[in-house]
PDB file of C-alpha atoms in Angstrom:
ATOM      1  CA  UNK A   1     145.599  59.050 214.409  1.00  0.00           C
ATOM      2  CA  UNK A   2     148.006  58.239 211.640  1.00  0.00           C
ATOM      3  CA  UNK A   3     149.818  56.095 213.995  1.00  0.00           C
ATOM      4  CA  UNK A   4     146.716  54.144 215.034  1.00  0.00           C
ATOM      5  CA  UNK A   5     145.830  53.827 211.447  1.00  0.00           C
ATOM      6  CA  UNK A   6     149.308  52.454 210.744  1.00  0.00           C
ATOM      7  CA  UNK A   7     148.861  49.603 213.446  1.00  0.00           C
ATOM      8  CA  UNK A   8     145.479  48.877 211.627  1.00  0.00           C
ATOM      9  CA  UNK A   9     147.265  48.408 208.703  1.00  0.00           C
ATOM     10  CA  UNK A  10     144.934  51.362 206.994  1.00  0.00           C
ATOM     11  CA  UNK A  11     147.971  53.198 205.440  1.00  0.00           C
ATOM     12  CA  UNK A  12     149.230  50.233 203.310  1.00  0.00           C
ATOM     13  CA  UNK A  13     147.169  50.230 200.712  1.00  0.00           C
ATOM     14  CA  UNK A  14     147.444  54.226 200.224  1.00  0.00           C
ATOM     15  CA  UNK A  15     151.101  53.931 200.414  1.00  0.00           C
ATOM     16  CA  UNK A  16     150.873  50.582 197.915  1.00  0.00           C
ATOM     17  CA  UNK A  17     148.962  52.844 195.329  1.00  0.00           C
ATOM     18  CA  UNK A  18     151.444  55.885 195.374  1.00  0.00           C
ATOM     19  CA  UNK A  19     154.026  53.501 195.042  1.00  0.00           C
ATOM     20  CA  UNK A  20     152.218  51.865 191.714  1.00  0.00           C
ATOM     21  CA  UNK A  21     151.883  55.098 190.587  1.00  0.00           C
ATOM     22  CA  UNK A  22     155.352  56.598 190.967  1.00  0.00           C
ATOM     23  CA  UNK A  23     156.983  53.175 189.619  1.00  0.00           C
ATOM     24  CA  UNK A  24     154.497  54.109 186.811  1.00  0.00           C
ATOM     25  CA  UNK A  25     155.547  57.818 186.217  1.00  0.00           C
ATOM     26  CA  UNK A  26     159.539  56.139 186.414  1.00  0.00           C
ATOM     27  CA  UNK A  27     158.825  54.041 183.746  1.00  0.00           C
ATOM     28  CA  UNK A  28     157.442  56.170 181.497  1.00  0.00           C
ATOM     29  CA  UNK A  29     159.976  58.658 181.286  1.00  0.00           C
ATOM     30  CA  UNK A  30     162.651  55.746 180.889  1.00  0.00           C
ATOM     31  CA  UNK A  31     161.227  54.358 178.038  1.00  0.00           C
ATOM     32  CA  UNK A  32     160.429  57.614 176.721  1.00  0.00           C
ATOM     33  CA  UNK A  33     164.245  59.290 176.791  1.00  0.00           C
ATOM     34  CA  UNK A  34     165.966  56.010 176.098  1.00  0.00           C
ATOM     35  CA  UNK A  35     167.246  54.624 173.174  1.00  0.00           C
ATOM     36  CA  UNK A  36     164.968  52.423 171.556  1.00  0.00           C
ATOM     37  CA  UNK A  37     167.857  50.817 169.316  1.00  0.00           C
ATOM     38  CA  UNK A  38     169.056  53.943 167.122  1.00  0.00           C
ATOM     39  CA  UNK A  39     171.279  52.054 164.179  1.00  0.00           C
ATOM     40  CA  UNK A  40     174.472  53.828 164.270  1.00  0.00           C
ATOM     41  CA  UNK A  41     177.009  54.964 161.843  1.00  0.00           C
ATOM     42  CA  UNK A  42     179.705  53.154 163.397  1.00  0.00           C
ATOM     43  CA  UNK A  43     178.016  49.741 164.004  1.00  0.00           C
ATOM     44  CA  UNK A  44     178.237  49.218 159.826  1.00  0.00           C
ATOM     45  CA  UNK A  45     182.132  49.581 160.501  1.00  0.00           C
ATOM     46  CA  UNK A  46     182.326  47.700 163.163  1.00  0.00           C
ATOM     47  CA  UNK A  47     180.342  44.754 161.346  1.00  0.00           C
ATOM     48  CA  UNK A  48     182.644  44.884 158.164  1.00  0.00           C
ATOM     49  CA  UNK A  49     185.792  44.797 160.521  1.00  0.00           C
ATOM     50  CA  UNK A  50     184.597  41.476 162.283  1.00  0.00           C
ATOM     51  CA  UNK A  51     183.520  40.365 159.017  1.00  0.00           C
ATOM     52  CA  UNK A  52     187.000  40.449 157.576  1.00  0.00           C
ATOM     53  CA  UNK A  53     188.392  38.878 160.824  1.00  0.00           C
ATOM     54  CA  UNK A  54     186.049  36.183 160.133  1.00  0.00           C
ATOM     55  CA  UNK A  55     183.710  36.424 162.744  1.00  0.00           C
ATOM     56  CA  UNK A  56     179.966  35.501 163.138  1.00  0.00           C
ATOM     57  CA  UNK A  57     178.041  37.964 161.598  1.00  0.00           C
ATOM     58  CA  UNK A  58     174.146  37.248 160.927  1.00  0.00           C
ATOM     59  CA  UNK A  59     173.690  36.628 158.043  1.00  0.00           C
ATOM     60  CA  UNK A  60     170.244  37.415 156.162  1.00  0.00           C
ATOM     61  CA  UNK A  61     167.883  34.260 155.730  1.00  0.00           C
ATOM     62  CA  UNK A  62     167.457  33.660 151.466  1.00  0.00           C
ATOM     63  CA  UNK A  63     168.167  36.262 149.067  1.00  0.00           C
ATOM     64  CA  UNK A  64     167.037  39.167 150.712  1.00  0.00           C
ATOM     65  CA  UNK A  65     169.806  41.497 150.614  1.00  0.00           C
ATOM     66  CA  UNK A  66     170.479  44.616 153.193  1.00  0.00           C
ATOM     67  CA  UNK A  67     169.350  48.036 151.509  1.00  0.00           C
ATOM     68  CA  UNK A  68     170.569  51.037 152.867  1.00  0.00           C
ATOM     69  CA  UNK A  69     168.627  54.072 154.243  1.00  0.00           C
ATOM     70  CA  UNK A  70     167.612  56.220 151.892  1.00  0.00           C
ATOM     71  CA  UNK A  71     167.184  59.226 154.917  1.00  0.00           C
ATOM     72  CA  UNK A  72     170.340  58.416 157.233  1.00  0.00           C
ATOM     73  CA  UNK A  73     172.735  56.386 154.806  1.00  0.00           C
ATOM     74  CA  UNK A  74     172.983  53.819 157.190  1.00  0.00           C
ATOM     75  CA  UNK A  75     172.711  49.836 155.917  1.00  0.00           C
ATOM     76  CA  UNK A  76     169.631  48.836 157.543  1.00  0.00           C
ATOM     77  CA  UNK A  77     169.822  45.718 160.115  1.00  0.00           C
ATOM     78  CA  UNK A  78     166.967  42.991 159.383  1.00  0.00           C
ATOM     79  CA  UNK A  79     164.015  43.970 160.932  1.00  0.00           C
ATOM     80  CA  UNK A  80     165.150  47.806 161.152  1.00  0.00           C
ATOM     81  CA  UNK A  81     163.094  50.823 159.575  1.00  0.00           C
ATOM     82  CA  UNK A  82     163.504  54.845 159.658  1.00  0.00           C
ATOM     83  CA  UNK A  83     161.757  56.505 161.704  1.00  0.00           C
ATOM     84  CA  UNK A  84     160.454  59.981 160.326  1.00  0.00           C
ATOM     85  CA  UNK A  85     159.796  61.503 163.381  1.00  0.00           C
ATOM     86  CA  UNK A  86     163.250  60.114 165.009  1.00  0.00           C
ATOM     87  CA  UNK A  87     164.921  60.993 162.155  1.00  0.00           C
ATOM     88  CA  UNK A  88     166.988  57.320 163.395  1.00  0.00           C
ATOM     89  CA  UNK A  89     166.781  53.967 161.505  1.00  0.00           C
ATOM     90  CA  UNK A  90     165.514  52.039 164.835  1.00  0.00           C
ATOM     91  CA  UNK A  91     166.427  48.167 165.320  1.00  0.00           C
ATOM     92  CA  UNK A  92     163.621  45.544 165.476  1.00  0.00           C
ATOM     93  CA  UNK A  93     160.926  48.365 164.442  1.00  0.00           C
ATOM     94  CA  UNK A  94     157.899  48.159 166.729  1.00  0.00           C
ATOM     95  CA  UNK A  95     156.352  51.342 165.735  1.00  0.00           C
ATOM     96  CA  UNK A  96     156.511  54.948 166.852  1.00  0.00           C
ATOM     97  CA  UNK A  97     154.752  56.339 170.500  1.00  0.00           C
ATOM     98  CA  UNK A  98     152.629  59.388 170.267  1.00  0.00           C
ATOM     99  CA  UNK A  99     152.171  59.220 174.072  1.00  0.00           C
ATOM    100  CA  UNK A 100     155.369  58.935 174.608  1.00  0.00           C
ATOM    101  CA  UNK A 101     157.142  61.156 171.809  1.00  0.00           C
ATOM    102  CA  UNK A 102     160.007  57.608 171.024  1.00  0.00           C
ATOM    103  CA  UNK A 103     159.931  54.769 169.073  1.00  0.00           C
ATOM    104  CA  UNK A 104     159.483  51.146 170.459  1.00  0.00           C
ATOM    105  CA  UNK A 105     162.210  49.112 169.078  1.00  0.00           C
ATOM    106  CA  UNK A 106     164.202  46.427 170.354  1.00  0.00           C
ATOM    107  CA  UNK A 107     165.996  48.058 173.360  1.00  0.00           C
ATOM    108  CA  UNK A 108     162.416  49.660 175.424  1.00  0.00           C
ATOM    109  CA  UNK A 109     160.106  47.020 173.904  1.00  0.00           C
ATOM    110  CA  UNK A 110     160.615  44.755 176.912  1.00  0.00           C
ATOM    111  CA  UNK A 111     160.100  48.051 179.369  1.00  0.00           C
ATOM    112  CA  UNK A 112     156.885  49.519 177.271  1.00  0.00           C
ATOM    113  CA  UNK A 113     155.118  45.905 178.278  1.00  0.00           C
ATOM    114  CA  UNK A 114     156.019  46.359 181.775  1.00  0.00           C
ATOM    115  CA  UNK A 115     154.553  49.745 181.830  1.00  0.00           C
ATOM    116  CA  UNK A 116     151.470  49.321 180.190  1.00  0.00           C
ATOM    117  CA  UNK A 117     151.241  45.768 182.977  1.00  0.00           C
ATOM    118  CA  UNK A 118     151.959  48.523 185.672  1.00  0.00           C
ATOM    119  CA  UNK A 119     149.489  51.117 184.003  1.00  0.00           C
ATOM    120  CA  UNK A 120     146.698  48.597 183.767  1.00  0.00           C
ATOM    121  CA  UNK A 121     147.325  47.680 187.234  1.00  0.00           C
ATOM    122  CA  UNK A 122     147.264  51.447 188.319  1.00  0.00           C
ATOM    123  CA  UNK A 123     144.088  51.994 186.078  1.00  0.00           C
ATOM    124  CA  UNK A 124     142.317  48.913 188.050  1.00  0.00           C
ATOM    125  CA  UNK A 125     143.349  49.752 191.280  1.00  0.00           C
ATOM    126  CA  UNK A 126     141.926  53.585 190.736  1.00  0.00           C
ATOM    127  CA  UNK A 127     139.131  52.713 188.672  1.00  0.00           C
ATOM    128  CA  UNK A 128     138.058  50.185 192.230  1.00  0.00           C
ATOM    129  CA  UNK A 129     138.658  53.150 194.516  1.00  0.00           C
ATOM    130  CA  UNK A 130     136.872  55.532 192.587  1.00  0.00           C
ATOM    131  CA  UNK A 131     133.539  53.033 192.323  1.00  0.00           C
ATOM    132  CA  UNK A 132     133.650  52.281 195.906  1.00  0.00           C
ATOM    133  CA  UNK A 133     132.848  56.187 196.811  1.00  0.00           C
ATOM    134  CA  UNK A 134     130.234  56.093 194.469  1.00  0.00           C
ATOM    135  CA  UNK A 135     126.296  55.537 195.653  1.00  0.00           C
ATOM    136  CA  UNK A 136     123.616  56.092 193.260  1.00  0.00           C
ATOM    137  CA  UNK A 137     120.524  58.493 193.970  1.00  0.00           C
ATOM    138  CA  UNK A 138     118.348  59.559 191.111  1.00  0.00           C
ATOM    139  CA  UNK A 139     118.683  62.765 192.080  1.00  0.00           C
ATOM    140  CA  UNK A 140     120.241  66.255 190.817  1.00  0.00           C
ATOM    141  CA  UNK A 141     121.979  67.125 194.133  1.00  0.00           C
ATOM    142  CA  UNK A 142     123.286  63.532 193.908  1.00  0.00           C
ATOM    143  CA  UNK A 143     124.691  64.611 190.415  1.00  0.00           C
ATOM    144  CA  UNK A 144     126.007  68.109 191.153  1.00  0.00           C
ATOM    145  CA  UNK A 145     128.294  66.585 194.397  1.00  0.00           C
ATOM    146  CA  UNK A 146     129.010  63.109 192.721  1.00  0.00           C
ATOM    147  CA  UNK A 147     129.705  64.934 188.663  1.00  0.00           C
ATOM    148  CA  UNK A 148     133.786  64.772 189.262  1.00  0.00           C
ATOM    149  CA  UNK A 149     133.715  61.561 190.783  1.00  0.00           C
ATOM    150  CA  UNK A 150     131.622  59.700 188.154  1.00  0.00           C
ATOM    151  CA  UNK A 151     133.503  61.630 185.131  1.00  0.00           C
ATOM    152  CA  UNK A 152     136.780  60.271 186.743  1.00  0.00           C
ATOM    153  CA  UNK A 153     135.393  56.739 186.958  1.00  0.00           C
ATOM    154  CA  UNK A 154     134.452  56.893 183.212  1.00  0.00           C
ATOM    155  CA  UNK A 155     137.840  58.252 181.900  1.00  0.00           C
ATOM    156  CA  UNK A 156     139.261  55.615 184.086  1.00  0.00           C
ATOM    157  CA  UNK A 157     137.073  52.626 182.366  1.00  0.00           C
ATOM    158  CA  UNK A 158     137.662  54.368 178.855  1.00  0.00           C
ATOM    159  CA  UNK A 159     141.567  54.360 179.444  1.00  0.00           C
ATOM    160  CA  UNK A 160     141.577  50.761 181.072  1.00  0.00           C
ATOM    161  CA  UNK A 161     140.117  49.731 178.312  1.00  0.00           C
ATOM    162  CA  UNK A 162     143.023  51.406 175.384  1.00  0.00           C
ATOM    163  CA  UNK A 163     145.375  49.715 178.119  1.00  0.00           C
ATOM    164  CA  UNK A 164     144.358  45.982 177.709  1.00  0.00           C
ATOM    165  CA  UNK A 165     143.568  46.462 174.388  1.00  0.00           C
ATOM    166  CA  UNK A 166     146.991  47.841 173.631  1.00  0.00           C
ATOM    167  CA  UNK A 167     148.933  45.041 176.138  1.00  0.00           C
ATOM    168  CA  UNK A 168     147.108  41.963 175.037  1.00  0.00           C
ATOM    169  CA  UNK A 169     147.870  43.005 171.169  1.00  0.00           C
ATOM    170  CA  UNK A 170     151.329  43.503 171.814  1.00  0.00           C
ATOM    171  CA  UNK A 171     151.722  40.052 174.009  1.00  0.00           C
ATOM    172  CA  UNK A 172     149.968  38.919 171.042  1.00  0.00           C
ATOM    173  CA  UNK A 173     151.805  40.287 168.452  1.00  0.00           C
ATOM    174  CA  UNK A 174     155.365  38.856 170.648  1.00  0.00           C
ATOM    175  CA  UNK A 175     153.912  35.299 171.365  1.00  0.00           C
ATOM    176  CA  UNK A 176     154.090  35.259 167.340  1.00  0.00           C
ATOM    177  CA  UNK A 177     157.824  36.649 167.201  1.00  0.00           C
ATOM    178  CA  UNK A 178     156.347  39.436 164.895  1.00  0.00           C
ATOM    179  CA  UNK A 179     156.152  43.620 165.376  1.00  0.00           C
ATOM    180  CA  UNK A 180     153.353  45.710 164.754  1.00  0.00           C
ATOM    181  CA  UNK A 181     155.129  47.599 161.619  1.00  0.00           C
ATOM    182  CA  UNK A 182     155.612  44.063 160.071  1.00  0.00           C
ATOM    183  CA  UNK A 183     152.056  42.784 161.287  1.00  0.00           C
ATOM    184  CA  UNK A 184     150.343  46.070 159.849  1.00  0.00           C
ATOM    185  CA  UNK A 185     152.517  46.109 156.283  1.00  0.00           C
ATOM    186  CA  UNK A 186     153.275  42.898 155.385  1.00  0.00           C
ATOM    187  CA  UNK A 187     152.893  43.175 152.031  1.00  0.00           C
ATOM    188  CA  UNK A 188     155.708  45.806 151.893  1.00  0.00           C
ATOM    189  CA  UNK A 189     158.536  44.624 153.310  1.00  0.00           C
ATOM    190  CA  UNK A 190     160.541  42.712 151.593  1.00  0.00           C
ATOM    191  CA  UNK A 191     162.015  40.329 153.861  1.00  0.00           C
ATOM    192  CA  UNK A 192     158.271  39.065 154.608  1.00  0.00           C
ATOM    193  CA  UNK A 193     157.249  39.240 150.566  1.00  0.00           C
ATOM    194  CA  UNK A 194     159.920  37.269 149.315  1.00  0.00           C
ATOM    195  CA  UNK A 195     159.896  34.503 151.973  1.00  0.00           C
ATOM    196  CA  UNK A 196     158.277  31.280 152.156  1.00  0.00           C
ATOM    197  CA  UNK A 197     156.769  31.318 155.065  1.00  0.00           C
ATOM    198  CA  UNK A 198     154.176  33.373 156.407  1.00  0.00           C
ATOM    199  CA  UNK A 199     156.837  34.142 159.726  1.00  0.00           C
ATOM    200  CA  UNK A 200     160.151  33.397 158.992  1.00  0.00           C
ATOM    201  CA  UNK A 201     161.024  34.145 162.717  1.00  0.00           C
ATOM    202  CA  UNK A 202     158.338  32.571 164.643  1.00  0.00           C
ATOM    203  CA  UNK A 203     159.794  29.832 166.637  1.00  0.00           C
ATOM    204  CA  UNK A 204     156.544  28.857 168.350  1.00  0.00           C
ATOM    205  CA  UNK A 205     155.181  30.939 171.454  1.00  0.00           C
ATOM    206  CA  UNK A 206     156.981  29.568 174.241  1.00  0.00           C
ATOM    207  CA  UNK A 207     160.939  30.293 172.538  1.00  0.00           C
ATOM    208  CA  UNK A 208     159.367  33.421 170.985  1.00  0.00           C
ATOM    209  CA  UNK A 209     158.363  35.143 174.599  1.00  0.00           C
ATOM    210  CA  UNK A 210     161.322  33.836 175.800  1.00  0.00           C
ATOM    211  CA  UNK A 211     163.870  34.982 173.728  1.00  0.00           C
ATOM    212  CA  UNK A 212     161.693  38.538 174.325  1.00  0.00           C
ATOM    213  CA  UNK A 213     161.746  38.550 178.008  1.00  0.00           C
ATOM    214  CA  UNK A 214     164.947  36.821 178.754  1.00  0.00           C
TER     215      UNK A 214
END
């Protein structure tokens, strides 16, 4: 039977979900136990060195100087914030994953997009699957042999829906060139107080999910 189902072409779309899903499971534990860009010690040495060599270093746009970290002693990159939790000043400071117990800086950003796309897609797919076994009968024996499958549609529509939320805010919050910690407290950091513009880094939406992505 499995073979006949095979030449039907019945097991690809089984074999397509599993796939989804384990690609899914993958991803989250790689953004999860990677570094999400952990300022270290060492990197403030290695910038002074260069700096005395006279090499490029980035400098900071205005009069906005570097402070250093009042938790970790480390002289915080632009864009960089501690993170209590981490216990890490984290580089390009998206904000800090209950779900997934790590920050989202500027190493797993990319990655956490490309597992919520996979998650939505997995949520979709399962959310189709479970409303194609479902036919209504106002009924209570309908109920009492249908109760798991309609309680697993509606987590799947509730969860779908924290997916695209979260995805299109964060391709939202990108397109700009801006994070969610600077998005939520503008008015608190510094480098976004004291500037003139609104943005100093947006560099319109094309270059800004570009120089994300690529």
């Amino acid at each position: 039977e499995l073979r006949e189902q095979e030449e039907r072409g019945e097991l690809l779309q089984p074999l397509g979900f599993v796939s989804l899903v384990l690609c899914s499971v993958l991803m989250y534990f790689k953004v999860s136990l990677m570094d999400p860009g952990f300022v270290k010690p060492e990197e403030e040495v290695k910038a002074e060195e260069a700096e005395g060599r006279g090499l490029v270093v980035p400098q900071v746009p205005g009069d906005i100087k570097l402070r250093r970290c009042g938790y970790c002693l480390v002289k915080q990159p632009l864009r960089a914030r501690h993170c209590q939790l981490c216990q890490h000043c984290v580089r390009r400071y998206d904000h800090h994953c209950p779900w997934l117990e790590n920050c989202v800086g500027e190493r797993n950003h990319p990655l956490f997009i490309g597992y919520l796309s996979v998650q939505l897609v997995v949520l979709l797919w399962g959310g189709h699957v479970a409303w194609s076994g479902l036919y209504f009968e106002q009924s209570w024996e309908w109920l009492q042999h249908n109760i798991f499958l309609v309680l697993s549609f509606l987590l799947i529509v509730i969860f779908t829906i924290v997916v695209l939320l979260l995805l299109v805010s964060h391709l939202y919050l990108i397109s700009c060139n801006t994070t969610t910690w600077e998005f939520m407290s503008h008015h608190r950091i510094s480098y976004l107080r004291h500037s003139e513009l609104e943005n100093p880094f947006d560099q319109g939406i094309i270059l800004n999910l570009w120089r994300f992505f690529c």
